[in-house]
PDB file of C-alpha atoms in Angstrom:
ATOM      1  CA  UNK A  59      -6.140 -21.125   1.707  1.00 93.00           C
ATOM      2  CA  UNK A  60      -8.112 -20.887   4.938  1.00 94.00           C
ATOM      3  CA  UNK A  61      -5.956 -18.557   6.969  1.00 97.00           C
ATOM      4  CA  UNK A  62      -4.689 -15.321   5.400  1.00 98.00           C
ATOM      5  CA  UNK A  63      -4.548 -11.521   5.561  1.00 98.00           C
ATOM      6  CA  UNK A  64      -6.485  -9.606   2.918  1.00 98.00           C
ATOM      7  CA  UNK A  65      -4.946  -6.195   2.484  1.00 98.00           C
ATOM      8  CA  UNK A  66      -5.376  -3.086   0.369  1.00 98.00           C
ATOM      9  CA  UNK A  67      -3.470   0.197   0.059  1.00 98.00           C
ATOM     10  CA  UNK A  68      -4.498   3.644  -1.047  1.00 98.00           C
ATOM     11  CA  UNK A  69      -1.632   5.548  -2.548  1.00 97.00           C
ATOM     12  CA  UNK A  70      -0.867   8.966  -4.101  1.00 95.00           C
ATOM     13  CA  UNK A  71      -0.436   7.348  -7.543  1.00 94.00           C
ATOM     14  CA  UNK A  72       0.524   4.261  -9.426  1.00 92.00           C
ATOM     15  CA  UNK A  73       4.349   4.238  -9.169  1.00 91.00           C
ATOM     16  CA  UNK A  74       5.901   2.622  -6.039  1.00 90.00           C
ATOM     17  CA  UNK A  75       9.108   4.480  -7.030  1.00 84.00           C
ATOM     18  CA  UNK A  76       7.709   7.982  -6.821  1.00 84.00           C
ATOM     19  CA  UNK A  77       4.298   7.676  -5.094  1.00 92.00           C
ATOM     20  CA  UNK A  78       3.477   6.976  -1.438  1.00 94.00           C
ATOM     21  CA  UNK A  79       1.102   4.971   0.668  1.00 97.00           C
ATOM     22  CA  UNK A  80      -1.618   7.066   2.335  1.00 97.00           C
ATOM     23  CA  UNK A  81      -3.764   4.306   3.854  1.00 98.00           C
ATOM     24  CA  UNK A  82      -3.287   0.673   4.908  1.00 98.00           C
ATOM     25  CA  UNK A  83      -6.263  -1.621   5.429  1.00 98.00           C
ATOM     26  CA  UNK A  84      -6.252  -5.296   6.298  1.00 98.00           C
ATOM     27  CA  UNK A  85      -8.464  -8.048   7.654  1.00 98.00           C
ATOM     28  CA  UNK A  86      -7.250 -11.281   9.105  1.00 98.00           C
ATOM     29  CA  UNK A  87      -9.270 -14.417   8.165  1.00 98.00           C
ATOM     30  CA  UNK A  88      -9.131 -17.721   9.929  1.00 97.00           C
ATOM     31  CA  UNK A  89     -11.328 -20.587   8.703  1.00 93.00           C
ATOM     32  CA  UNK A  90     -13.457 -18.172   6.743  1.00 90.00           C
ATOM     33  CA  UNK A  91     -14.129 -15.816   9.682  1.00 94.00           C
ATOM     34  CA  UNK A  92     -12.730 -12.458  10.590  1.00 97.00           C
ATOM     35  CA  UNK A  93     -10.228 -12.738  13.433  1.00 97.00           C
ATOM     36  CA  UNK A  94      -8.571  -9.297  13.258  1.00 98.00           C
ATOM     37  CA  UNK A  95      -8.679  -5.838  11.659  1.00 98.00           C
ATOM     38  CA  UNK A  96      -6.103  -3.222  10.919  1.00 98.00           C
ATOM     39  CA  UNK A  97      -6.516   0.272   9.359  1.00 98.00           C
ATOM     40  CA  UNK A  98      -4.481   3.456   9.430  1.00 98.00           C
ATOM     41  CA  UNK A  99      -4.039   6.720   7.580  1.00 98.00           C
ATOM     42  CA  UNK A 100      -0.459   7.674   6.685  1.00 97.00           C
ATOM     43  CA  UNK A 101       0.750  11.217   6.731  1.00 95.00           C
ATOM     44  CA  UNK A 102       2.307  11.737   3.295  1.00 92.00           C
ATOM     45  CA  UNK A 103       5.552  13.607   2.527  1.00 85.00           C
ATOM     46  CA  UNK A 104       4.326  14.781  -0.906  1.00 86.00           C
ATOM     47  CA  UNK A 105       1.304  16.668  -2.149  1.00 88.00           C
ATOM     48  CA  UNK A 106      -1.814  14.560  -2.745  1.00 94.00           C
ATOM     49  CA  UNK A 107      -3.790  15.411  -5.842  1.00 94.00           C
ATOM     50  CA  UNK A 108      -7.440  16.456  -5.816  1.00 96.00           C
ATOM     51  CA  UNK A 109      -8.160  13.343  -7.912  1.00 96.00           C
ATOM     52  CA  UNK A 110      -6.892  11.020  -5.182  1.00 96.00           C
ATOM     53  CA  UNK A 111      -8.707  13.088  -2.477  1.00 97.00           C
ATOM     54  CA  UNK A 112     -12.032  12.839  -4.423  1.00 96.00           C
ATOM     55  CA  UNK A 113     -11.478   9.152  -5.327  1.00 95.00           C
ATOM     56  CA  UNK A 114     -10.769   7.919  -1.826  1.00 96.00           C
ATOM     57  CA  UNK A 115     -12.674  10.368   0.297  1.00 96.00           C
ATOM     58  CA  UNK A 116      -9.559  10.762   2.484  1.00 97.00           C
ATOM     59  CA  UNK A 117      -9.496  14.434   3.336  1.00 96.00           C
ATOM     60  CA  UNK A 118      -6.336  16.533   3.696  1.00 95.00           C
ATOM     61  CA  UNK A 119      -7.223  17.022   7.319  1.00 96.00           C
ATOM     62  CA  UNK A 120      -7.229  13.212   7.791  1.00 97.00           C
ATOM     63  CA  UNK A 121      -3.871  13.064   6.032  1.00 96.00           C
ATOM     64  CA  UNK A 122      -2.384  15.799   8.259  1.00 95.00           C
ATOM     65  CA  UNK A 123      -3.434  13.775  11.300  1.00 96.00           C
ATOM     66  CA  UNK A 124      -2.067  10.505   9.888  1.00 97.00           C
ATOM     67  CA  UNK A 125       0.761   8.457  11.420  1.00 97.00           C
ATOM     68  CA  UNK A 126       4.288   8.244   9.997  1.00 94.00           C
ATOM     69  CA  UNK A 127       4.838   5.618   7.286  1.00 95.00           C
ATOM     70  CA  UNK A 128       7.362   3.718   9.468  1.00 94.00           C
ATOM     71  CA  UNK A 129       4.776   3.266  12.199  1.00 97.00           C
ATOM     72  CA  UNK A 130       2.137   2.095   9.758  1.00 98.00           C
ATOM     73  CA  UNK A 131       4.490  -0.440   8.072  1.00 97.00           C
ATOM     74  CA  UNK A 132       5.709  -1.817  11.427  1.00 97.00           C
ATOM     75  CA  UNK A 133       2.137  -2.242  12.665  1.00 98.00           C
ATOM     76  CA  UNK A 134       1.009  -3.906   9.473  1.00 98.00           C
ATOM     77  CA  UNK A 135       4.006  -6.259   9.455  1.00 98.00           C
ATOM     78  CA  UNK A 136       3.230  -7.281  13.047  1.00 98.00           C
ATOM     79  CA  UNK A 137      -0.516  -7.708  12.208  1.00 98.00           C
ATOM     80  CA  UNK A 138       0.163  -9.874   9.115  1.00 98.00           C
ATOM     81  CA  UNK A 139       2.834 -12.020  10.741  1.00 97.00           C
ATOM     82  CA  UNK A 140       3.709 -15.083   8.646  1.00 96.00           C
ATOM     83  CA  UNK A 141       0.282 -15.490   7.080  1.00 98.00           C
ATOM     84  CA  UNK A 142      -0.116 -15.469   3.292  1.00 98.00           C
ATOM     85  CA  UNK A 143      -1.798 -12.412   1.781  1.00 98.00           C
ATOM     86  CA  UNK A 144      -4.788 -11.834  -0.446  1.00 98.00           C
ATOM     87  CA  UNK A 145      -5.409  -8.894  -2.708  1.00 98.00           C
ATOM     88  CA  UNK A 146      -7.270  -7.773  -5.799  1.00 98.00           C
ATOM     89  CA  UNK A 147      -4.462  -7.181  -8.252  1.00 98.00           C
ATOM     90  CA  UNK A 148      -2.296  -8.079  -5.296  1.00 98.00           C
ATOM     91  CA  UNK A 149       1.027  -7.245  -6.910  1.00 97.00           C
ATOM     92  CA  UNK A 150       0.213  -3.566  -6.957  1.00 97.00           C
ATOM     93  CA  UNK A 151      -0.148  -3.485  -3.191  1.00 98.00           C
ATOM     94  CA  UNK A 152       2.675  -5.971  -2.614  1.00 98.00           C
ATOM     95  CA  UNK A 153       5.190  -3.871  -4.512  1.00 96.00           C
ATOM     96  CA  UNK A 154       4.282  -0.714  -2.576  1.00 96.00           C
ATOM     97  CA  UNK A 155       4.437  -2.497   0.771  1.00 97.00           C
ATOM     98  CA  UNK A 156       7.687  -4.394   0.014  1.00 96.00           C
ATOM     99  CA  UNK A 157       9.425  -1.135  -1.038  1.00 93.00           C
ATOM    100  CA  UNK A 158       8.121   0.673   2.027  1.00 94.00           C
ATOM    101  CA  UNK A 159       9.265  -2.145   4.291  1.00 95.00           C
ATOM    102  CA  UNK A 160      12.662  -2.260   2.577  1.00 91.00           C
ATOM    103  CA  UNK A 161      13.112   1.492   3.106  1.00 87.00           C
ATOM    104  CA  UNK A 162      13.071   0.760   6.890  1.00 90.00           C
ATOM    105  CA  UNK A 163      15.281  -2.340   6.541  1.00 89.00           C
ATOM    106  CA  UNK A 164      12.384  -4.793   7.023  1.00 95.00           C
ATOM    107  CA  UNK A 165      11.846  -7.895   4.860  1.00 94.00           C
ATOM    108  CA  UNK A 166       8.388  -8.578   3.272  1.00 96.00           C
ATOM    109  CA  UNK A 167       8.441 -11.906   1.510  1.00 96.00           C
ATOM    110  CA  UNK A 168       4.977 -13.360   1.037  1.00 98.00           C
ATOM    111  CA  UNK A 169       2.978 -16.087  -0.619  1.00 98.00           C
ATOM    112  CA  UNK A 170      -0.451 -14.974  -1.739  1.00 98.00           C
ATOM    113  CA  UNK A 171      -3.455 -15.188  -3.951  1.00 98.00           C
ATOM    114  CA  UNK A 172      -4.749 -12.642  -6.428  1.00 98.00           C
ATOM    115  CA  UNK A 173      -8.547 -12.500  -6.643  1.00 98.00           C
ATOM    116  CA  UNK A 174      -8.270 -10.732 -10.010  1.00 98.00           C
ATOM    117  CA  UNK A 175      -6.469 -13.733 -11.469  1.00 97.00           C
ATOM    118  CA  UNK A 176      -8.876 -16.145  -9.888  1.00 98.00           C
ATOM    119  CA  UNK A 177     -11.868 -14.249 -11.274  1.00 98.00           C
ATOM    120  CA  UNK A 178     -10.361 -14.059 -14.728  1.00 97.00           C
ATOM    121  CA  UNK A 179     -10.148 -17.879 -14.778  1.00 97.00           C
ATOM    122  CA  UNK A 180     -13.420 -18.771 -13.061  1.00 97.00           C
ATOM    123  CA  UNK A 181     -15.892 -15.943 -13.728  1.00 97.00           C
ATOM    124  CA  UNK A 182     -15.562 -15.748 -17.457  1.00 95.00           C
ATOM    125  CA  UNK A 183     -19.102 -14.580 -17.979  1.00 95.00           C
ATOM    126  CA  UNK A 184     -18.681 -11.222 -16.227  1.00 96.00           C
ATOM    127  CA  UNK A 185     -18.111  -8.145 -18.408  1.00 94.00           C
ATOM    128  CA  UNK A 186     -15.031  -7.243 -16.341  1.00 97.00           C
ATOM    129  CA  UNK A 187     -13.291  -8.417 -13.217  1.00 97.00           C
ATOM    130  CA  UNK A 188     -13.163  -5.176 -11.206  1.00 97.00           C
ATOM    131  CA  UNK A 189     -13.660  -5.579  -7.458  1.00 97.00           C
ATOM    132  CA  UNK A 190     -16.978  -3.667  -7.701  1.00 97.00           C
ATOM    133  CA  UNK A 191     -18.184  -6.046 -10.420  1.00 97.00           C
ATOM    134  CA  UNK A 192     -17.357  -9.050  -8.277  1.00 98.00           C
ATOM    135  CA  UNK A 193     -19.120  -7.531  -5.294  1.00 98.00           C
ATOM    136  CA  UNK A 194     -22.247  -6.958  -7.410  1.00 97.00           C
ATOM    137  CA  UNK A 195     -22.058 -10.529  -8.712  1.00 97.00           C
ATOM    138  CA  UNK A 196     -22.094 -11.852  -5.110  1.00 97.00           C
ATOM    139  CA  UNK A 197     -24.638  -9.264  -3.924  1.00 97.00           C
ATOM    140  CA  UNK A 198     -22.198  -7.732  -1.488  1.00 97.00           C
ATOM    141  CA  UNK A 199     -22.369  -4.031  -0.751  1.00 97.00           C
ATOM    142  CA  UNK A 200     -18.951  -2.440  -0.285  1.00 95.00           C
ATOM    143  CA  UNK A 201     -19.686   0.356   2.161  1.00 90.00           C
ATOM    144  CA  UNK A 202     -16.726   2.533   1.074  1.00 94.00           C
ATOM    145  CA  UNK A 203     -15.109   1.601  -2.256  1.00 94.00           C
ATOM    146  CA  UNK A 204     -11.540   3.005  -2.609  1.00 94.00           C
ATOM    147  CA  UNK A 205     -10.985   2.954   1.101  1.00 96.00           C
ATOM    148  CA  UNK A 206      -8.290   0.468   2.105  1.00 97.00           C
ATOM    149  CA  UNK A 207     -10.037  -1.473   4.871  1.00 98.00           C
ATOM    150  CA  UNK A 208     -13.358  -1.707   3.081  1.00 98.00           C
ATOM    151  CA  UNK A 209     -11.740  -2.909  -0.143  1.00 98.00           C
ATOM    152  CA  UNK A 210      -9.639  -5.444   1.808  1.00 98.00           C
ATOM    153  CA  UNK A 211     -12.785  -6.799   3.442  1.00 98.00           C
ATOM    154  CA  UNK A 212     -14.642  -6.867   0.062  1.00 98.00           C
ATOM    155  CA  UNK A 213     -11.683  -8.816  -1.435  1.00 98.00           C
ATOM    156  CA  UNK A 214     -11.962 -11.387   1.388  1.00 98.00           C
ATOM    157  CA  UNK A 215     -15.712 -11.685   0.895  1.00 98.00           C
ATOM    158  CA  UNK A 216     -15.496 -12.407  -2.837  1.00 98.00           C
ATOM    159  CA  UNK A 217     -12.624 -14.802  -2.321  1.00 98.00           C
ATOM    160  CA  UNK A 218     -14.693 -16.840   0.141  1.00 97.00           C
ATOM    161  CA  UNK A 219     -17.655 -16.745  -2.234  1.00 97.00           C
ATOM    162  CA  UNK A 220     -15.551 -17.950  -5.161  1.00 98.00           C
ATOM    163  CA  UNK A 221     -14.325 -20.848  -3.015  1.00 97.00           C
ATOM    164  CA  UNK A 222     -17.946 -21.798  -2.266  1.00 96.00           C
ATOM    165  CA  UNK A 223     -19.034 -21.465  -5.874  1.00 96.00           C
ATOM    166  CA  UNK A 224     -16.087 -23.458  -7.300  1.00 97.00           C
ATOM    167  CA  UNK A 225     -15.293 -26.081  -4.595  1.00 95.00           C
ATOM    168  CA  UNK A 226     -13.400 -28.339  -6.979  1.00 96.00           C
ATOM    169  CA  UNK A 227     -10.968 -25.621  -8.098  1.00 95.00           C
ATOM    170  CA  UNK A 228      -8.766 -26.150  -5.067  1.00 92.00           C
ATOM    171  CA  UNK A 229      -5.375 -25.424  -6.687  1.00 96.00           C
ATOM    172  CA  UNK A 230      -6.211 -21.883  -7.860  1.00 97.00           C
ATOM    173  CA  UNK A 231      -7.128 -20.919  -4.292  1.00 97.00           C
ATOM    174  CA  UNK A 232      -3.708 -21.958  -2.926  1.00 97.00           C
ATOM    175  CA  UNK A 233      -1.066 -19.233  -2.220  1.00 97.00           C
ATOM    176  CA  UNK A 234       1.951 -18.880  -4.522  1.00 97.00           C
ATOM    177  CA  UNK A 235       5.182 -17.097  -3.927  1.00 97.00           C
ATOM    178  CA  UNK A 236       4.905 -13.418  -4.824  1.00 97.00           C
ATOM    179  CA  UNK A 237       7.830 -12.327  -6.887  1.00 94.00           C
ATOM    180  CA  UNK A 238       9.166  -8.751  -6.733  1.00 91.00           C
ATOM    181  CA  UNK A 239      12.743  -7.668  -6.186  1.00 88.00           C
ATOM    182  CA  UNK A 240      13.409  -4.247  -4.682  1.00 84.00           C
ATOM    183  CA  UNK A 241      16.104  -2.463  -6.723  1.00 76.00           C
ATOM    184  CA  UNK A 242      19.235  -1.487  -4.849  1.00 75.00           C
ATOM    185  CA  UNK A 243      18.898   2.194  -4.138  1.00 72.00           C
ATOM    186  CA  UNK A 244      21.473   4.740  -5.405  1.00 76.00           C
ATOM    187  CA  UNK A 245      23.045   7.228  -3.018  1.00 81.00           C
ATOM    188  CA  UNK A 246      21.727  10.747  -3.118  1.00 86.00           C
ATOM    189  CA  UNK A 247      23.439  12.993  -5.687  1.00 91.00           C
ATOM    190  CA  UNK A 248      25.674  15.877  -4.610  1.00 89.00           C
ATOM    191  CA  UNK A 249      23.042  18.228  -6.145  1.00 89.00           C
ATOM    192  CA  UNK A 250      20.303  16.671  -3.980  1.00 89.00           C
ATOM    193  CA  UNK A 251      22.486  16.867  -0.830  1.00 89.00           C
ATOM    194  CA  UNK A 252      23.365  20.501  -1.404  1.00 89.00           C
ATOM    195  CA  UNK A 253      19.788  21.487  -2.097  1.00 89.00           C
ATOM    196  CA  UNK A 254      18.518  19.658   0.975  1.00 89.00           C
ATOM    197  CA  UNK A 255      21.182  21.276   3.131  1.00 88.00           C
ATOM    198  CA  UNK A 256      20.261  24.722   1.823  1.00 89.00           C
ATOM    199  CA  UNK A 257      16.548  24.112   2.283  1.00 88.00           C
ATOM    200  CA  UNK A 258      17.043  23.072   5.943  1.00 88.00           C
ATOM    201  CA  UNK A 259      19.293  26.085   6.545  1.00 88.00           C
ATOM    202  CA  UNK A 260      16.899  28.496   4.851  1.00 89.00           C
ATOM    203  CA  UNK A 261      13.883  27.252   6.900  1.00 90.00           C
ATOM    204  CA  UNK A 262      15.955  26.914  10.097  1.00 89.00           C
ATOM    205  CA  UNK A 263      15.083  23.196  10.438  1.00 90.00           C
ATOM    206  CA  UNK A 264      17.185  21.801  13.296  1.00 83.00           C
ATOM    207  CA  UNK A 265      16.402  18.134  12.563  1.00 83.00           C
ATOM    208  CA  UNK A 266      19.526  15.931  12.710  1.00 81.00           C
ATOM    209  CA  UNK A 267      19.868  14.169   9.388  1.00 83.00           C
ATOM    210  CA  UNK A 268      22.731  12.079   8.031  1.00 85.00           C
ATOM    211  CA  UNK A 269      22.384  13.473   4.540  1.00 88.00           C
ATOM    212  CA  UNK A 270      25.519  11.751   3.295  1.00 86.00           C
ATOM    213  CA  UNK A 271      23.923   8.344   3.960  1.00 81.00           C
ATOM    214  CA  UNK A 272      20.671   9.115   2.191  1.00 82.00           C
ATOM    215  CA  UNK A 273      19.516   7.437  -1.014  1.00 82.00           C
ATOM    216  CA  UNK A 274      18.193   9.384  -3.971  1.00 82.00           C
ATOM    217  CA  UNK A 275      14.614   8.440  -3.102  1.00 78.00           C
ATOM    218  CA  UNK A 276      15.027   9.313   0.581  1.00 80.00           C
ATOM    219  CA  UNK A 277      16.557  12.685  -0.279  1.00 84.00           C
ATOM    220  CA  UNK A 278      13.832  13.430  -2.808  1.00 84.00           C
ATOM    221  CA  UNK A 279      11.129  12.529  -0.302  1.00 80.00           C
ATOM    222  CA  UNK A 280      12.659  14.752   2.368  1.00 85.00           C
ATOM    223  CA  UNK A 281      12.958  17.670  -0.078  1.00 89.00           C
ATOM    224  CA  UNK A 282       9.339  17.239  -1.100  1.00 86.00           C
ATOM    225  CA  UNK A 283       8.278  17.071   2.547  1.00 82.00           C
ATOM    226  CA  UNK A 284      10.071  20.317   3.415  1.00 88.00           C
ATOM    227  CA  UNK A 285       8.678  22.135   0.367  1.00 87.00           C
ATOM    228  CA  UNK A 286       5.184  20.912   1.161  1.00 83.00           C
ATOM    229  CA  UNK A 287       5.325  21.978   4.786  1.00 83.00           C
ATOM    230  CA  UNK A 288       7.601  25.048   4.617  1.00 85.00           C
ATOM    231  CA  UNK A 289       7.666  26.189   0.986  1.00 84.00           C
ATOM    232  CA  UNK A 290      10.466  26.735  -1.524  1.00 81.00           C
ATOM    233  CA  UNK A 291      13.468  28.951  -0.987  1.00 81.00           C
ATOM    234  CA  UNK A 292      12.919  32.549  -2.259  1.00 76.00           C
ATOM    235  CA  UNK A 293      15.598  34.271  -4.159  1.00 62.00           C
TER     236      UNK A 293
END
């Protein structure tokens, strides 16, 4: 695989069903050289834990100034185009991105390579196959671990180094179809709709929403967003 997009996401947690993307980072590689970069901070609709803030170094002020998820997804889809993707434990990021894209009615079907799987097969002597361990093995300094763009770049670097170290292992470096099916979303419950309507009325939010057409996840995200920014209803 010579041409690809290495990408990485920072998220509020581990579940693509209940957590959200807060940063997208990607680097476009053509013939082993960087031909493009993409990075953005996403403004989340749910509270971000202190653990994630400390882990990533993404401050709450940075998150407040972030762009909407829809804008970030659209920009990333345009950036990645029809190229295969590369990631370290790539299915984690692929699931989050595919579900985010699907929430805005965009397809995200990709072939790709997982550097974690490649390392497990080829670098058997290492104590573990974490991205940081691979970077140390190849004497590469990741300037900002747990930031999306820097981790995406580090993933591309170790991938290119593994290709050089194991030139006869051509098959393992070829992209395979990534398999993940987004579940059909259920419509919002009557309880969710009523609570959302009451929240919007209580806080005098004039936003025009078609609540009857919302899914459970969309309604839940909107409720969380209102509570985060306006507070709960007082009795």
